[in-house]
């Protein structure tokens, strides 16, 4: 065997060992390490933050929004409504996206105007009281939160549909309103699914 052949064989063996080592260290070891840290430090988020009823039924995730509509797509008056979603047919985790339409897009302007009219009529408020997040989708299309302002204009409608005092519904909204992260990052928000679960369980 000549020198060139032996050198080539050694190079191939070194490359193979490096591949095996990095596969074990980065492909397996790193994955197990990060998974372990996630399970120890953030178990809920690492497992998808599932939400269950008091009966133990899985109803979704606190990280992904849902639509609360009937079979024809009409909003259910007894539930708080989420913001619009541009992800697939609405809150489709496999099609996360925004509308990619700019603020001067004529189609978007028309859709927002139509939504504002519908939401105002549905909740018995004026169009001026409809907040921006009620008529616009989030950039991901999966945001599970609405603003306290959007929740507030829905309180009377939900209370009337369920036949319960509006003050009781308002207290539930306040109990499920989260402040900015760390006290100053982001805005106050309400998780719609968590709030609707609390409504159903409060009545039970």
mmCIF file of C-alpha atoms in Angstrom:
data_model
loop_
_atom_site.group_PDB
_atom_site.id
_atom_site.type_symbol
_atom_site.label_atom_id
_atom_site.label_comp_id
_atom_site.label_asym_id
_atom_site.label_seq_id
_atom_site.Cartn_x
_atom_site.Cartn_y
_atom_site.Cartn_z
ATOM 1 C CA UNK A 1 0.000 0.000 0.000
ATOM 2 C CA UNK A 2 1.542 3.309 -1.026
ATOM 3 C CA UNK A 3 1.776 6.437 1.122
ATOM 4 C CA UNK A 4 -1.091 8.219 -0.631
ATOM 5 C CA UNK A 5 -3.452 5.296 -0.024
ATOM 6 C CA UNK A 6 -2.512 5.061 3.663
ATOM 7 C CA UNK A 7 -2.957 8.828 4.076
ATOM 8 C CA UNK A 8 -6.353 8.678 2.414
ATOM 9 C CA UNK A 9 -7.407 5.817 4.683
ATOM 10 C CA UNK A 10 -6.375 7.724 7.802
ATOM 11 C CA UNK A 11 -8.227 10.830 6.632
ATOM 12 C CA UNK A 12 -11.380 8.805 6.013
ATOM 13 C CA UNK A 13 -11.126 7.203 9.460
ATOM 14 C CA UNK A 14 -10.595 10.588 11.159
ATOM 15 C CA UNK A 15 -13.581 12.036 9.297
ATOM 16 C CA UNK A 16 -15.745 9.053 10.228
ATOM 17 C CA UNK A 17 -14.800 9.311 13.908
ATOM 18 C CA UNK A 18 -15.526 13.060 13.891
ATOM 19 C CA UNK A 19 -18.906 12.420 12.294
ATOM 20 C CA UNK A 20 -19.777 9.781 14.884
ATOM 21 C CA UNK A 21 -18.582 11.949 17.767
ATOM 22 C CA UNK A 22 -20.512 15.040 16.686
ATOM 23 C CA UNK A 23 -23.602 12.933 15.984
ATOM 24 C CA UNK A 24 -23.519 11.591 19.532
ATOM 25 C CA UNK A 25 -22.605 14.901 21.187
ATOM 26 C CA UNK A 26 -24.761 17.300 19.183
ATOM 27 C CA UNK A 27 -27.424 15.060 17.698
ATOM 28 C CA UNK A 28 -28.186 13.043 20.829
ATOM 29 C CA UNK A 29 -26.465 14.571 23.863
ATOM 30 C CA UNK A 30 -27.412 18.190 23.152
ATOM 31 C CA UNK A 31 -31.001 17.216 22.346
ATOM 32 C CA UNK A 32 -31.337 15.262 25.598
ATOM 33 C CA UNK A 33 -29.769 18.114 27.578
ATOM 34 C CA UNK A 34 -32.087 20.790 26.193
ATOM 35 C CA UNK A 35 -35.115 18.510 26.540
ATOM 36 C CA UNK A 36 -34.191 17.813 30.166
ATOM 37 C CA UNK A 37 -33.739 21.508 30.947
ATOM 38 C CA UNK A 38 -37.090 22.248 29.336
ATOM 39 C CA UNK A 39 -38.875 19.554 31.319
ATOM 40 C CA UNK A 40 -37.310 20.705 34.591
ATOM 41 C CA UNK A 41 -37.524 24.476 34.181
ATOM 42 C CA UNK A 42 -40.556 24.906 31.892
ATOM 43 C CA UNK A 43 -42.576 21.666 31.983
ATOM 44 C CA UNK A 44 -45.869 23.211 30.844
ATOM 45 C CA UNK A 45 -44.395 25.043 27.857
ATOM 46 C CA UNK A 46 -42.185 22.086 26.911
ATOM 47 C CA UNK A 47 -45.258 19.858 26.703
ATOM 48 C CA UNK A 48 -47.351 22.328 24.729
ATOM 49 C CA UNK A 49 -49.045 24.013 27.715
ATOM 50 C CA UNK A 50 -52.167 21.820 27.513
ATOM 51 C CA UNK A 51 -55.400 23.033 29.097
ATOM 52 C CA UNK A 52 -57.867 20.622 30.643
ATOM 53 C CA UNK A 53 -61.291 20.953 32.202
ATOM 54 C CA UNK A 54 -61.941 19.972 35.798
ATOM 55 C CA UNK A 55 -63.136 16.629 34.404
ATOM 56 C CA UNK A 56 -59.709 16.057 32.867
ATOM 57 C CA UNK A 57 -60.711 16.620 29.227
ATOM 58 C CA UNK A 58 -58.063 18.178 26.997
ATOM 59 C CA UNK A 59 -59.501 21.258 25.305
ATOM 60 C CA UNK A 60 -56.439 22.897 23.765
ATOM 61 C CA UNK A 61 -53.276 24.790 24.589
ATOM 62 C CA UNK A 62 -52.781 28.065 26.422
ATOM 63 C CA UNK A 63 -50.261 28.979 23.706
ATOM 64 C CA UNK A 64 -52.566 28.660 20.680
ATOM 65 C CA UNK A 65 -55.869 30.450 20.196
ATOM 66 C CA UNK A 66 -59.168 28.943 19.128
ATOM 67 C CA UNK A 67 -62.315 30.081 17.394
ATOM 68 C CA UNK A 68 -65.594 29.900 19.313
ATOM 69 C CA UNK A 69 -68.113 29.528 16.520
ATOM 70 C CA UNK A 70 -70.927 27.205 15.450
ATOM 71 C CA UNK A 71 -70.802 24.826 12.485
ATOM 72 C CA UNK A 72 -71.593 27.688 10.096
ATOM 73 C CA UNK A 73 -68.788 29.861 11.448
ATOM 74 C CA UNK A 74 -71.068 32.196 13.393
ATOM 75 C CA UNK A 75 -69.678 33.447 16.748
ATOM 76 C CA UNK A 76 -71.272 31.855 19.808
ATOM 77 C CA UNK A 77 -72.720 34.645 21.985
ATOM 78 C CA UNK A 78 -72.134 32.760 25.246
ATOM 79 C CA UNK A 79 -68.360 32.741 24.726
ATOM 80 C CA UNK A 80 -65.713 35.428 24.566
ATOM 81 C CA UNK A 81 -64.453 35.708 21.017
ATOM 82 C CA UNK A 82 -60.818 35.599 19.943
ATOM 83 C CA UNK A 83 -59.205 38.037 17.547
ATOM 84 C CA UNK A 84 -59.280 37.197 13.812
ATOM 85 C CA UNK A 85 -56.768 34.646 12.535
ATOM 86 C CA UNK A 86 -55.055 34.470 9.140
ATOM 87 C CA UNK A 87 -53.608 30.999 9.840
ATOM 88 C CA UNK A 88 -55.310 28.632 7.409
ATOM 89 C CA UNK A 89 -59.028 28.479 8.145
ATOM 90 C CA UNK A 90 -58.317 30.101 11.509
ATOM 91 C CA UNK A 91 -55.855 29.166 14.255
ATOM 92 C CA UNK A 92 -54.332 26.374 12.163
ATOM 93 C CA UNK A 93 -51.008 25.516 13.784
ATOM 94 C CA UNK A 94 -49.701 24.073 10.500
ATOM 95 C CA UNK A 95 -50.343 27.331 8.616
ATOM 96 C CA UNK A 96 -49.087 29.996 11.004
ATOM 97 C CA UNK A 97 -48.957 33.355 9.264
ATOM 98 C CA UNK A 98 -50.285 36.887 9.130
ATOM 99 C CA UNK A 99 -52.159 38.440 6.232
ATOM 100 C CA UNK A 100 -49.006 40.097 4.833
ATOM 101 C CA UNK A 101 -51.192 43.039 3.825
ATOM 102 C CA UNK A 102 -50.016 46.581 4.515
ATOM 103 C CA UNK A 103 -52.073 49.245 6.327
ATOM 104 C CA UNK A 104 -52.941 50.924 3.015
ATOM 105 C CA UNK A 105 -54.112 47.729 1.318
ATOM 106 C CA UNK A 106 -57.653 48.381 0.094
ATOM 107 C CA UNK A 107 -58.821 44.808 0.723
ATOM 108 C CA UNK A 108 -57.538 44.909 4.299
ATOM 109 C CA UNK A 109 -59.158 48.291 4.922
ATOM 110 C CA UNK A 110 -62.490 46.950 3.649
ATOM 111 C CA UNK A 111 -62.251 43.782 5.769
ATOM 112 C CA UNK A 112 -61.412 45.783 8.905
ATOM 113 C CA UNK A 113 -64.355 48.124 8.325
ATOM 114 C CA UNK A 114 -66.696 45.154 7.869
ATOM 115 C CA UNK A 115 -65.370 43.413 10.984
ATOM 116 C CA UNK A 116 -65.711 46.581 13.033
ATOM 117 C CA UNK A 117 -69.374 46.927 12.058
ATOM 118 C CA UNK A 118 -70.128 43.264 12.779
ATOM 119 C CA UNK A 119 -68.347 43.251 16.151
ATOM 120 C CA UNK A 120 -70.039 46.470 17.247
ATOM 121 C CA UNK A 121 -73.483 45.080 16.390
ATOM 122 C CA UNK A 122 -72.744 41.691 17.944
ATOM 123 C CA UNK A 123 -71.647 43.238 21.244
ATOM 124 C CA UNK A 124 -74.074 46.146 21.330
ATOM 125 C CA UNK A 125 -71.420 48.864 21.329
ATOM 126 C CA UNK A 126 -70.434 51.684 19.019
ATOM 127 C CA UNK A 127 -67.771 51.186 16.373
ATOM 128 C CA UNK A 128 -65.534 53.652 18.215
ATOM 129 C CA UNK A 129 -65.424 51.231 21.171
ATOM 130 C CA UNK A 130 -64.076 48.333 19.079
ATOM 131 C CA UNK A 131 -60.309 48.013 19.757
ATOM 132 C CA UNK A 132 -57.725 47.277 17.074
ATOM 133 C CA UNK A 133 -57.054 43.671 18.115
ATOM 134 C CA UNK A 134 -60.737 42.825 17.598
ATOM 135 C CA UNK A 135 -60.450 43.456 13.862
ATOM 136 C CA UNK A 136 -56.824 42.526 13.059
ATOM 137 C CA UNK A 137 -54.982 39.214 13.123
ATOM 138 C CA UNK A 138 -51.706 38.710 14.956
ATOM 139 C CA UNK A 139 -48.507 38.184 12.965
ATOM 140 C CA UNK A 140 -48.576 34.458 13.738
ATOM 141 C CA UNK A 141 -52.322 34.014 13.400
ATOM 142 C CA UNK A 142 -52.197 31.915 16.583
ATOM 143 C CA UNK A 143 -52.221 34.500 19.389
ATOM 144 C CA UNK A 144 -54.450 33.122 22.202
ATOM 145 C CA UNK A 145 -54.851 36.541 23.848
ATOM 146 C CA UNK A 146 -57.062 39.568 23.443
ATOM 147 C CA UNK A 147 -56.745 42.968 25.049
ATOM 148 C CA UNK A 148 -58.667 43.780 28.237
ATOM 149 C CA UNK A 149 -60.480 46.408 26.155
ATOM 150 C CA UNK A 150 -61.783 43.783 23.731
ATOM 151 C CA UNK A 151 -62.797 41.538 26.622
ATOM 152 C CA UNK A 152 -64.608 44.455 28.279
ATOM 153 C CA UNK A 153 -66.963 45.115 25.357
ATOM 154 C CA UNK A 154 -67.954 41.432 25.346
ATOM 155 C CA UNK A 155 -68.923 41.186 29.020
ATOM 156 C CA UNK A 156 -72.564 42.273 28.745
ATOM 157 C CA UNK A 157 -73.209 40.076 25.721
ATOM 158 C CA UNK A 158 -71.733 36.969 27.397
ATOM 159 C CA UNK A 159 -73.618 37.677 30.642
ATOM 160 C CA UNK A 160 -76.919 38.070 28.802
ATOM 161 C CA UNK A 161 -76.403 34.915 26.737
ATOM 162 C CA UNK A 162 -75.654 32.893 29.872
ATOM 163 C CA UNK A 163 -78.254 34.572 32.076
ATOM 164 C CA UNK A 164 -75.753 35.525 34.758
ATOM 165 C CA UNK A 165 -74.861 38.919 36.308
ATOM 166 C CA UNK A 166 -72.457 41.017 34.275
ATOM 167 C CA UNK A 167 -70.472 41.743 37.437
ATOM 168 C CA UNK A 168 -69.708 38.036 37.846
ATOM 169 C CA UNK A 169 -68.392 37.885 34.290
ATOM 170 C CA UNK A 170 -66.352 41.045 34.851
ATOM 171 C CA UNK A 171 -64.736 39.482 37.921
ATOM 172 C CA UNK A 172 -63.756 36.423 35.861
ATOM 173 C CA UNK A 173 -62.233 38.662 33.204
ATOM 174 C CA UNK A 174 -60.220 40.537 35.826
ATOM 175 C CA UNK A 175 -59.067 37.256 37.374
ATOM 176 C CA UNK A 176 -57.802 36.082 33.969
ATOM 177 C CA UNK A 177 -56.122 39.333 32.954
ATOM 178 C CA UNK A 178 -52.332 39.035 32.866
ATOM 179 C CA UNK A 179 -50.166 42.111 33.271
ATOM 180 C CA UNK A 180 -47.040 42.866 31.213
ATOM 181 C CA UNK A 181 -44.243 40.327 31.575
ATOM 182 C CA UNK A 182 -41.834 41.299 34.352
ATOM 183 C CA UNK A 183 -44.110 44.257 35.001
ATOM 184 C CA UNK A 184 -43.097 46.249 31.918
ATOM 185 C CA UNK A 185 -42.658 44.002 28.856
ATOM 186 C CA UNK A 186 -45.612 43.945 26.475
ATOM 187 C CA UNK A 187 -49.228 44.776 27.239
ATOM 188 C CA UNK A 188 -51.893 43.426 29.578
ATOM 189 C CA UNK A 189 -53.800 40.552 27.994
ATOM 190 C CA UNK A 190 -56.558 37.986 28.492
ATOM 191 C CA UNK A 191 -56.233 34.336 27.462
ATOM 192 C CA UNK A 192 -59.574 33.634 25.753
ATOM 193 C CA UNK A 193 -59.581 29.840 26.100
ATOM 194 C CA UNK A 194 -58.691 29.967 29.787
ATOM 195 C CA UNK A 195 -61.430 32.546 30.367
ATOM 196 C CA UNK A 196 -64.067 30.508 28.520
ATOM 197 C CA UNK A 197 -63.125 27.370 30.444
ATOM 198 C CA UNK A 198 -63.507 29.322 33.683
ATOM 199 C CA UNK A 199 -66.942 30.519 32.552
ATOM 200 C CA UNK A 200 -68.151 26.996 31.858
ATOM 201 C CA UNK A 201 -66.780 25.655 35.140
ATOM 202 C CA UNK A 202 -68.146 28.588 37.161
ATOM 203 C CA UNK A 203 -71.653 27.823 35.894
ATOM 204 C CA UNK A 204 -71.229 24.117 36.675
#
